[in-house]
Coordinates of C-alpha atoms in Angstrom, one line a residue:
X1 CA 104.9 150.6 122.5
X2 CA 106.2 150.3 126.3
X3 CA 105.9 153.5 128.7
X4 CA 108.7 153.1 131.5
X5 CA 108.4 155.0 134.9
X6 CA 110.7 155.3 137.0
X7 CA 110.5 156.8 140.6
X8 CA 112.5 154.9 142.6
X9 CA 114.3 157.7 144.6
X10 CA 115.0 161.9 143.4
X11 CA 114.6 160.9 139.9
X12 CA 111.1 161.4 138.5
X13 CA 111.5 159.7 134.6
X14 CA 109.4 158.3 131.4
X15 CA 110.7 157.0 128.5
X16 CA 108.8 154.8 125.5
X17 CA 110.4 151.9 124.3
X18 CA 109.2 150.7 120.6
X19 CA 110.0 146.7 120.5
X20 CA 110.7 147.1 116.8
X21 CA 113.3 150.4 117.1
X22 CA 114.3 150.5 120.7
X23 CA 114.3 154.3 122.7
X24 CA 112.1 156.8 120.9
X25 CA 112.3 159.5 124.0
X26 CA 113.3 159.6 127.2
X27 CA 112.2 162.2 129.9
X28 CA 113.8 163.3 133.4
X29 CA 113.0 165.6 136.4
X30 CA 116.4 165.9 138.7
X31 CA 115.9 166.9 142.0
X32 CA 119.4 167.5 142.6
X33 CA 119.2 171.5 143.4
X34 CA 116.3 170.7 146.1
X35 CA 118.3 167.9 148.3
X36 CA 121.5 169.6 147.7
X37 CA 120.8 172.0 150.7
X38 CA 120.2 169.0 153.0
X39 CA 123.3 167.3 151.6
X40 CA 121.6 164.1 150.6
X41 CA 118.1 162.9 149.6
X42 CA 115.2 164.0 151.8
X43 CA 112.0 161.2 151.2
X44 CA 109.3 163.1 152.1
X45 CA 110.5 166.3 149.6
X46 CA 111.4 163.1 147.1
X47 CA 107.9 161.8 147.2
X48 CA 106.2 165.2 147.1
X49 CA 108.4 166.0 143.9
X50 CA 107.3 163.4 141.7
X51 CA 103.9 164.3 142.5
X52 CA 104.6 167.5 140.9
X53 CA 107.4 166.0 138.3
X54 CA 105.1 163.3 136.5
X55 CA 102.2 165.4 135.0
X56 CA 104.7 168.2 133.2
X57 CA 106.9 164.9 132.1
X58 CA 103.5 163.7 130.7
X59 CA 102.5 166.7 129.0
X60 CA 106.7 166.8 127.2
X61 CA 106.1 163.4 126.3
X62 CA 102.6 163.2 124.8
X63 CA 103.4 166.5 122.6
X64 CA 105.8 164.2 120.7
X65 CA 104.0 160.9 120.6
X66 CA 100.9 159.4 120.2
X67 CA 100.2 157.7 123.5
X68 CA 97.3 155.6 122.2
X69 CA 100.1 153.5 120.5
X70 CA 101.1 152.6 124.5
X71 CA 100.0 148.8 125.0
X72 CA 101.6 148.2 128.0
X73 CA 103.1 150.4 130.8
X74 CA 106.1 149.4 133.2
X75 CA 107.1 150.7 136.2
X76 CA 109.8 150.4 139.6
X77 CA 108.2 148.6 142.1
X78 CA 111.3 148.1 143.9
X79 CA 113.9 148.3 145.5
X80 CA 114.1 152.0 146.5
X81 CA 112.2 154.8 148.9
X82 CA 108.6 153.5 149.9
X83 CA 106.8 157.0 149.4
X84 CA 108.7 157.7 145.8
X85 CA 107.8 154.1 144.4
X86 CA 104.3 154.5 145.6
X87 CA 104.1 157.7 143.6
X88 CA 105.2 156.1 139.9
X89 CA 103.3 153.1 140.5
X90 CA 100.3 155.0 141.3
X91 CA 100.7 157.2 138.2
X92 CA 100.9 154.0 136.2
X93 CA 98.0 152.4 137.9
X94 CA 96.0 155.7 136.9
X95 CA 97.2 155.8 133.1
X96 CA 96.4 152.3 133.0
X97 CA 92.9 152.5 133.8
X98 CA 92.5 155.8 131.6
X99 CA 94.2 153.9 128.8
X100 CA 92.9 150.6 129.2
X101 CA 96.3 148.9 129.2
X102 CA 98.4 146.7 131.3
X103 CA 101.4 147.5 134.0
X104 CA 104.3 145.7 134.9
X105 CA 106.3 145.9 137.4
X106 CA 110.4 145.8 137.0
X107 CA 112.9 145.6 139.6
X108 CA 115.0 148.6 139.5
X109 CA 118.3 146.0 140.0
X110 CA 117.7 143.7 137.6
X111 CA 117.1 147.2 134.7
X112 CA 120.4 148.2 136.2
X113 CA 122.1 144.7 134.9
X114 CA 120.3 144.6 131.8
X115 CA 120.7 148.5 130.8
X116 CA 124.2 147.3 129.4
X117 CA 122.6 145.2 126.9
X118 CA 120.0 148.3 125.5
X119 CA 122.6 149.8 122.6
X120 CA 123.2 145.8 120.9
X121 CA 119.2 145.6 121.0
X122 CA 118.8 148.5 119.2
X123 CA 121.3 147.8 116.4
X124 CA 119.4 144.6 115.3
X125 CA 116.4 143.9 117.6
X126 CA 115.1 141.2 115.2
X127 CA 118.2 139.5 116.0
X128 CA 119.3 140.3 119.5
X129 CA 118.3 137.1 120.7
X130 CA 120.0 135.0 118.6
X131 CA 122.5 137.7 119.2
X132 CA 122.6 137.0 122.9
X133 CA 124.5 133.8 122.4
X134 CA 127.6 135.4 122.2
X135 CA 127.6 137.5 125.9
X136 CA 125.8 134.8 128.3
X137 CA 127.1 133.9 130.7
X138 CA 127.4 137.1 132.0
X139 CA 128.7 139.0 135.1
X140 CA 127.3 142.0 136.3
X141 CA 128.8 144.7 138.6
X142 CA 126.2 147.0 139.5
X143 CA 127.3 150.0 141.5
X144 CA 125.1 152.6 142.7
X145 CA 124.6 154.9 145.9
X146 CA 122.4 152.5 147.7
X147 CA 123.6 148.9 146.2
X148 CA 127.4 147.1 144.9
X149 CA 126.6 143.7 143.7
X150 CA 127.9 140.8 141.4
X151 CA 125.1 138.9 139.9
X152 CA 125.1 136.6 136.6
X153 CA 122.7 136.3 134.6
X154 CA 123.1 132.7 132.5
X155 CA 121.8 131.4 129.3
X156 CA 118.7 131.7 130.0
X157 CA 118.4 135.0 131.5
X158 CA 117.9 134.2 134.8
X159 CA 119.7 136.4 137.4
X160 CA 121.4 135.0 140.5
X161 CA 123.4 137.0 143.5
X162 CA 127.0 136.4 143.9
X163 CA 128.1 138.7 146.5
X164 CA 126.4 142.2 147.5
X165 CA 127.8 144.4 150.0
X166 CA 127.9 143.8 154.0
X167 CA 127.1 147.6 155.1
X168 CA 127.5 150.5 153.0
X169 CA 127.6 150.7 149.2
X170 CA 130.3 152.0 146.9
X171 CA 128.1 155.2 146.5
X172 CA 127.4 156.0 149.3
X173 CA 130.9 155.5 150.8
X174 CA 132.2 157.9 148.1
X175 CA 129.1 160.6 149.0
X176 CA 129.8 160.3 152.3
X177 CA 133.7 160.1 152.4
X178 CA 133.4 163.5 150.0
X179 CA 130.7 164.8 152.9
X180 CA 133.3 164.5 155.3
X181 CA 135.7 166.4 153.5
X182 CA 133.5 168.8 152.6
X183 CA 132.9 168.7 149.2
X184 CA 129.3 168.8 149.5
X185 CA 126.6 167.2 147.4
X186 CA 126.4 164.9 145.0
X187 CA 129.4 164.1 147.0
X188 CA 130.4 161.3 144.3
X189 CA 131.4 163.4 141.0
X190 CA 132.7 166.4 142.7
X191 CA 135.2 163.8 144.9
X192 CA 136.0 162.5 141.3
X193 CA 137.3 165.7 140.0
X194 CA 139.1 166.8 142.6
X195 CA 141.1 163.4 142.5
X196 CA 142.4 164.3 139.0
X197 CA 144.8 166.0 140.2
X198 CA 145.8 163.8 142.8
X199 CA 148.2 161.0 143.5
X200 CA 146.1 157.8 143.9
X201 CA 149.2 156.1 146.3
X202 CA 149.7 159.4 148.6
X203 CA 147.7 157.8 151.5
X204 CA 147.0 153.8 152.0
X205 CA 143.0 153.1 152.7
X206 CA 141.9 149.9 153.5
X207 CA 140.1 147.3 150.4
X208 CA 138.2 144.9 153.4
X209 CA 137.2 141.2 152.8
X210 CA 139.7 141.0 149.8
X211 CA 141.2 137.4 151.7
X212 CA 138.3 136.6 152.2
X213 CA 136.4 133.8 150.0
X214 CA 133.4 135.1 149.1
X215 CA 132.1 137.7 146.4
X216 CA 130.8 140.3 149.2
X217 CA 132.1 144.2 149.4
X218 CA 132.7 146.1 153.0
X219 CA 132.8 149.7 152.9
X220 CA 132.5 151.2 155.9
X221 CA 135.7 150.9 157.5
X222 CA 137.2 153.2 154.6
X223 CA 135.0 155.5 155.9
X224 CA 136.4 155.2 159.0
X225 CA 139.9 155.4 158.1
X226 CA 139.0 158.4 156.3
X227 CA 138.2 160.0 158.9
X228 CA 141.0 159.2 161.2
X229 CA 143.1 160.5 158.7
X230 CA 141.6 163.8 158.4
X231 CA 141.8 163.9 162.5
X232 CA 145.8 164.0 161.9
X233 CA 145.9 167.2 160.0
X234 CA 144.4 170.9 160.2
X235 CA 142.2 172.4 157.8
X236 CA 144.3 174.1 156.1
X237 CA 146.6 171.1 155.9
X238 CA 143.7 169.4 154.9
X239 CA 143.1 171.8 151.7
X240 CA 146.2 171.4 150.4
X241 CA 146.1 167.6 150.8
X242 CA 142.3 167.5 149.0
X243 CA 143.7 165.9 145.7
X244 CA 145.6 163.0 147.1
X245 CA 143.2 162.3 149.8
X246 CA 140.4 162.2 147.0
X247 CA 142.5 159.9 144.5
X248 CA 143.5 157.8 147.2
X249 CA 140.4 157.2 148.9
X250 CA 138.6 157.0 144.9
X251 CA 141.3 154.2 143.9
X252 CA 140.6 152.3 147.4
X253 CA 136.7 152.0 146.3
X254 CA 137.5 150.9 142.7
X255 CA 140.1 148.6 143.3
X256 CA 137.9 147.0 145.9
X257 CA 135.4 146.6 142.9
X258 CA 137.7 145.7 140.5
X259 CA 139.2 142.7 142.7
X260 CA 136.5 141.1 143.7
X261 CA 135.0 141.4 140.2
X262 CA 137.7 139.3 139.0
X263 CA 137.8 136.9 141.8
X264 CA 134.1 136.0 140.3
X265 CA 135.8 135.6 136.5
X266 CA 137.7 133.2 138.0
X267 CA 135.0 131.2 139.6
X268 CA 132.6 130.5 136.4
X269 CA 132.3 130.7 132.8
X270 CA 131.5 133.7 131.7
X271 CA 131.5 135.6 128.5
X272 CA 130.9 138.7 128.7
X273 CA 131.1 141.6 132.2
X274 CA 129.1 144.5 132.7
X275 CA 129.2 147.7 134.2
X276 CA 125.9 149.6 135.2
X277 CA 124.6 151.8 138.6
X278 CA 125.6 155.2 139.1
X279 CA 129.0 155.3 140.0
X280 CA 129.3 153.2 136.9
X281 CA 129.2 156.7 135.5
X282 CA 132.7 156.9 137.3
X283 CA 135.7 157.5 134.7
X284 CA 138.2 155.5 136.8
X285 CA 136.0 152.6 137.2
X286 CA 134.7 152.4 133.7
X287 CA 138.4 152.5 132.8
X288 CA 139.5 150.1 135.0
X289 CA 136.4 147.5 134.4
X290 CA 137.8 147.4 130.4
X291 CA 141.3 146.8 131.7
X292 CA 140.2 143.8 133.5
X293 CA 137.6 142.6 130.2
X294 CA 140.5 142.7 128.1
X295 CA 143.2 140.9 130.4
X296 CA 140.6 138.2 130.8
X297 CA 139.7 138.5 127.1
X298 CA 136.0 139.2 127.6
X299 CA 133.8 141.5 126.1
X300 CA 133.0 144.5 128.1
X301 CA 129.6 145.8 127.9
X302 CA 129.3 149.4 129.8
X303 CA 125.9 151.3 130.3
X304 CA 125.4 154.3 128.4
X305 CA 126.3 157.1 130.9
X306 CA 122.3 158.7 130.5
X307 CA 121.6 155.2 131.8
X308 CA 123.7 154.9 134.8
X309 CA 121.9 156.8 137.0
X310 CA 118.1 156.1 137.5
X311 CA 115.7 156.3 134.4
X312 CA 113.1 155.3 132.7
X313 CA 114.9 153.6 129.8
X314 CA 116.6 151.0 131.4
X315 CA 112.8 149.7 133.4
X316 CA 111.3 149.7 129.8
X317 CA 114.2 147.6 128.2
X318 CA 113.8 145.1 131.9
X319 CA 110.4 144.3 130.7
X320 CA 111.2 143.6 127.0
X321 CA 114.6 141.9 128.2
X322 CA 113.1 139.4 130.9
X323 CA 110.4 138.6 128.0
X324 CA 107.5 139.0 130.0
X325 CA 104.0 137.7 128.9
X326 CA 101.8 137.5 132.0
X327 CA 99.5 140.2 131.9
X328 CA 99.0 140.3 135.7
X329 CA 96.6 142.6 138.3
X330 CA 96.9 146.3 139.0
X331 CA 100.2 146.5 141.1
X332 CA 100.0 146.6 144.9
X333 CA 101.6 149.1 146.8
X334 CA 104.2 146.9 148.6
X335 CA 108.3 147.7 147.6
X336 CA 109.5 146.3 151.0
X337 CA 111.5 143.7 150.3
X338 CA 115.1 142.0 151.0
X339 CA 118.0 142.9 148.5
X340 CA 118.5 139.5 147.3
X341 CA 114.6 139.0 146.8
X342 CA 114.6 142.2 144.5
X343 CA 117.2 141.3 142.4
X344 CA 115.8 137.7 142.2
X345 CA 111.9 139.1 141.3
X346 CA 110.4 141.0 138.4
X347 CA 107.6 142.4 140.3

């Protein structure tokens, strides 16, 4: 039995992962209330949380199983906030010395690709990798509030980087564009339901890079058109506008997505496309993301929405998914690293 941790930024999560069954439990600590008042993710109060969250999270978990079945714990080591990753990898360090047992470290991108592929492990996992045959090649858009990239991950599992953004990512530009019209925080869903009642053609925001030949995102000129257009308008103009300015400005962001994912299916072989990160959790998108999976006749594998956002499960799957046998030393402290080299490393 695998215990995932996961601390990589206001998240504080466990989950056990039996290789025979899949999920048994998964466990979460939100510390959306606390950052709210700051509107967006303070580090330090992050890093102090999950030194409170981890030990009650413990306690809920080891009332309903049997930890001395663990064998082997898992953990973020990257990328994410240097002060919250140092906090779950020290609390795995520190149950694997009282336990006796071994951690691994997973990159928090690479769970985020492979999270689309937990639900077909757990309806056969005797046969998922025979099953496997039938979605590699396959392209991954993973969308979140501090990364957008494509990466595919071939036959043999390995991962490569096919574009990433140049500046800000999807998530954050919708946080931020739903900050500046006061919306408040999470900035992301609340812009999203607001825009269901909007016309998504009302106002005309910019999709950058889409001539452009590679596979990379740009988001922070929409910001900046945003924001020019709420300069030609008062506030009580601005009110009444709130539906079409959120439906445009969310359509901009997804169709930016959606076009470059398909740029990429045009490029390779793939045969299967999936969806994870937390604006994953995005109905538009995940709607849109089929649309293009079935014009291009591929199967569409979308994370389970209690595994778009960070958690435990999907860093527990990573390990079982990237087949990992190397029992290696105690993990070091060290999550600095480049965006390509985290999605490109498992440790």
């Amino acid at each position: 039995m695998i215990l995932g941790i996961e601390s990589s930024c206001d998240e504080s999560a466990l989950a056990l992962f039996d290789r025979d069954k899949g999920l048994l439990g998964e466990w979460i600590s939100s510390q959306i209330e606390l950052h709210a008042e700051y509107g967006g993710v303070v580090p330090d109060l992050a890093s102090r949380e999950h030194l409170n969250n981890f030990g009650p999270l413990l306690v809920d978990a080891g009332a309903k199983w049997d930890f001395s079945k663990v064998d082997e714990i898992v953990v973020t080591t990257g990328p994410g906030l240097a002060g919250c990753l140092a906090m779950g990898m020290a609390t795995a360090n520190a149950l694997s010395v009282a336990w006796s047992v071994p951690v691994f470290g997973a990159n928090h991108l690479r769970a985020h690709a492979q999270s689309v592929f937990i639900s077909e492990y757990e309806k056969s996992p005797s046969e998922f990798d025979r099953r496997m045959d039938a979605f590699l090649p396959h392209l991954s858009l993973i969308v979140s509030g501090g990364n957008t990239l494509l990466v595919k991950i071939d036959e043999d599992r390995q991962i490569y980087l096919l574009g990433g953004t140049i500046d800000d990512a999807a998530g954050e530009a919708l946080d931020k564009g739903a900050k500046l019209m006061g919306l408040g925080y999470p900035g992301g869903p609340k812009l999203e339901k607001v825009a269901q009642s909007g016309n998504s053609k009302a106002f005309d925001f910019p999709r950058a890079l889409m001539h452009k030949p590679n596979l990379d995102f740009s988001f922070s000129g929409l910001k900046t058109s945003l924001r020019y257009t709420l300069d030609r308008f008062e506030d009580d103009e601005i009110v009444s506008l709130m539906p079409d300015l959120c439906a445009s400005y969310q359509a901009a962001v997804v169709d930016a997505l959606i076009r470059k994912a398909g740029k990429a299916l045009g490029r390779d072989r793939f045969k299967s496309m999936g969806l994870s990160g937390g604006v994953s959790n995005n109905q538009l998108l995940r709607d849109e993301f089929e649309a293009l999976a079935k014009k291009r006749k591929l199967v569409s594998l979308l994370a389970q929405r209690k595994h778009t956002g960070d958690n435990a499960g999907m860093i527990a799957f990573s390990h079982v998914f990237e087949r990992t046998n190397i029992i290696p030393e105690r993990l070091p402290i060290s999550p600095s690293m480049g965006i390509e080299d985290q999605v490109n490393s498992s440790e």
